[in-house]
XYZ file of C-alpha atoms in Angstrom:
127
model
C 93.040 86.329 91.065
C 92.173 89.889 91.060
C 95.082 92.140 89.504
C 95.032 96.401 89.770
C 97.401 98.359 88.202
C 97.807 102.211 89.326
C 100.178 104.717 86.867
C 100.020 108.321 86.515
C 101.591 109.368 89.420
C 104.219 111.648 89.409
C 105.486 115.308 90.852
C 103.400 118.531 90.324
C 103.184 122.203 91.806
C 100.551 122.908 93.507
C 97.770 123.717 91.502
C 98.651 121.695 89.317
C 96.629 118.345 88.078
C 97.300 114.678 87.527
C 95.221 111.909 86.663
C 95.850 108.790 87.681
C 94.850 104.929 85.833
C 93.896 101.460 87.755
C 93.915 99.021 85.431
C 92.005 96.386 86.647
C 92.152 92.069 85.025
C 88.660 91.510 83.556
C 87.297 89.524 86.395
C 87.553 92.881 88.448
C 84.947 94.745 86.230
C 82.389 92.363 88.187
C 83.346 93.928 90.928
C 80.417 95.960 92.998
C 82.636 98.868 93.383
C 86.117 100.528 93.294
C 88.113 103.598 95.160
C 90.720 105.246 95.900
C 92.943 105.378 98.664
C 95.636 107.528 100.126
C 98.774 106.895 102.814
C 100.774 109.505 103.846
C 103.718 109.157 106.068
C 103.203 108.148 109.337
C 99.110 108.173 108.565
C 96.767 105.626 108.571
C 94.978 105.330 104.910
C 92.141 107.222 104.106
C 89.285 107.654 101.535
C 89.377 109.755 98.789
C 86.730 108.603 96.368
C 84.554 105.703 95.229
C 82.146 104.175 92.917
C 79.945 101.369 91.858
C 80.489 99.091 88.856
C 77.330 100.836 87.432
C 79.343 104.291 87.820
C 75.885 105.833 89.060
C 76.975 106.534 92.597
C 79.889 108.310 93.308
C 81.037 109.333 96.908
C 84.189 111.230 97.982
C 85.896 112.787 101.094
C 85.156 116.203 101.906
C 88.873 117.055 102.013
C 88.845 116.637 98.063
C 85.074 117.096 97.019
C 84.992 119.475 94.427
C 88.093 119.083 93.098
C 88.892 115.329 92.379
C 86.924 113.348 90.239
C 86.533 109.431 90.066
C 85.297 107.709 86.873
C 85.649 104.144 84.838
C 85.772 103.007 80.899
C 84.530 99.208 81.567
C 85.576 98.749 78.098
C 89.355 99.264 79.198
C 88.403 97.730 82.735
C 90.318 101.157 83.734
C 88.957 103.368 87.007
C 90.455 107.264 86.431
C 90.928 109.770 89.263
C 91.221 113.125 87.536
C 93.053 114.996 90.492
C 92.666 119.162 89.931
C 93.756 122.142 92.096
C 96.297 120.007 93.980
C 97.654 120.986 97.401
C 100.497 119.868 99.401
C 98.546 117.899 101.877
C 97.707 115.287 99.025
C 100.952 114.558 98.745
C 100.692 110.692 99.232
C 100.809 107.240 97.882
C 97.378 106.539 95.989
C 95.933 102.915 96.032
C 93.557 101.415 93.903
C 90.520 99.030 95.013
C 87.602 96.744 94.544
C 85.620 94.465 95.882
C 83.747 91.254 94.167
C 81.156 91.205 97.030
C 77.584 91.907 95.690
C 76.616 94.107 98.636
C 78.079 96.676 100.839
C 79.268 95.678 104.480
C 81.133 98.889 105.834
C 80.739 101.536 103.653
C 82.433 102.514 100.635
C 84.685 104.864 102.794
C 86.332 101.842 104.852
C 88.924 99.955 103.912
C 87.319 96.826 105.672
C 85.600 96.688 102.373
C 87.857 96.015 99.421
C 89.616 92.406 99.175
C 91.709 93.673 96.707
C 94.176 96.535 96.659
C 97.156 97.749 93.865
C 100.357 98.394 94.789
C 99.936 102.528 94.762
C 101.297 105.173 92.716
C 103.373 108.250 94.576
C 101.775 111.434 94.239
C 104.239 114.613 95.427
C 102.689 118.476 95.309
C 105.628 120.904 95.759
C 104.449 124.384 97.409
């Protein structure tokens, strides 16, 4: 069974920067890929970044392009999202996940794709 483990969430100003951990069991570093995901209240969840096991591709939302950045130590079997410039409307619970499948079904934007999710960290940007 597939474990992920988000931390680092917490309260900033905006403009301010967090970086949040998924700690991921060993079998999970098999995994083809891993994201990022974000619910607000009252929204459905949405993309914010994503990338392969290999950590050659990279792909992110263009509501954060530029100023988040998604990247993984497979020797921790950790995935980072360094979060910079932080607004208000990221405010949000942030959810890890990865899939095991060897290909790519939906997209690495769609949640369709990952069979395995954490249990989110709350990120809050005061104005």
């Amino acid at each position: 069974q597939v474990q992920l483990l988000e931390s680092g969430g917490g309260l900033v100003q905006a403009g301010g920067s967090l970086r949040l951990s998924c700690a991921a069991s060993e079998r999970a570093f098999s995994a083809f890929a891993s994201a990022w995901f974000r619910q607000a209240p009252g929204k459905e969840r949405e993309f914010v970044a994503a990338i392969s096991w290999s950590g050659r591709i990279t792909e992110y939302s263009d509501s954060v392009k530029g100023r988040f950045t998604i990247s993984k130590d497979s020797a921790k079997y950790t995935v980072y999202l360094q979060m910079n410039s932080l607004k208000p409307e990221d405010t949000a619970v942030y959810y890890c996940a990865t899939t095991l499948k060897m290909r790519i079904d939906f997209g690495f934007d769609n949640v369709d794709e990952y069979e395995y999710w954490g249990q989110g960290t709350q990120v809050t940007v005061s104005s």
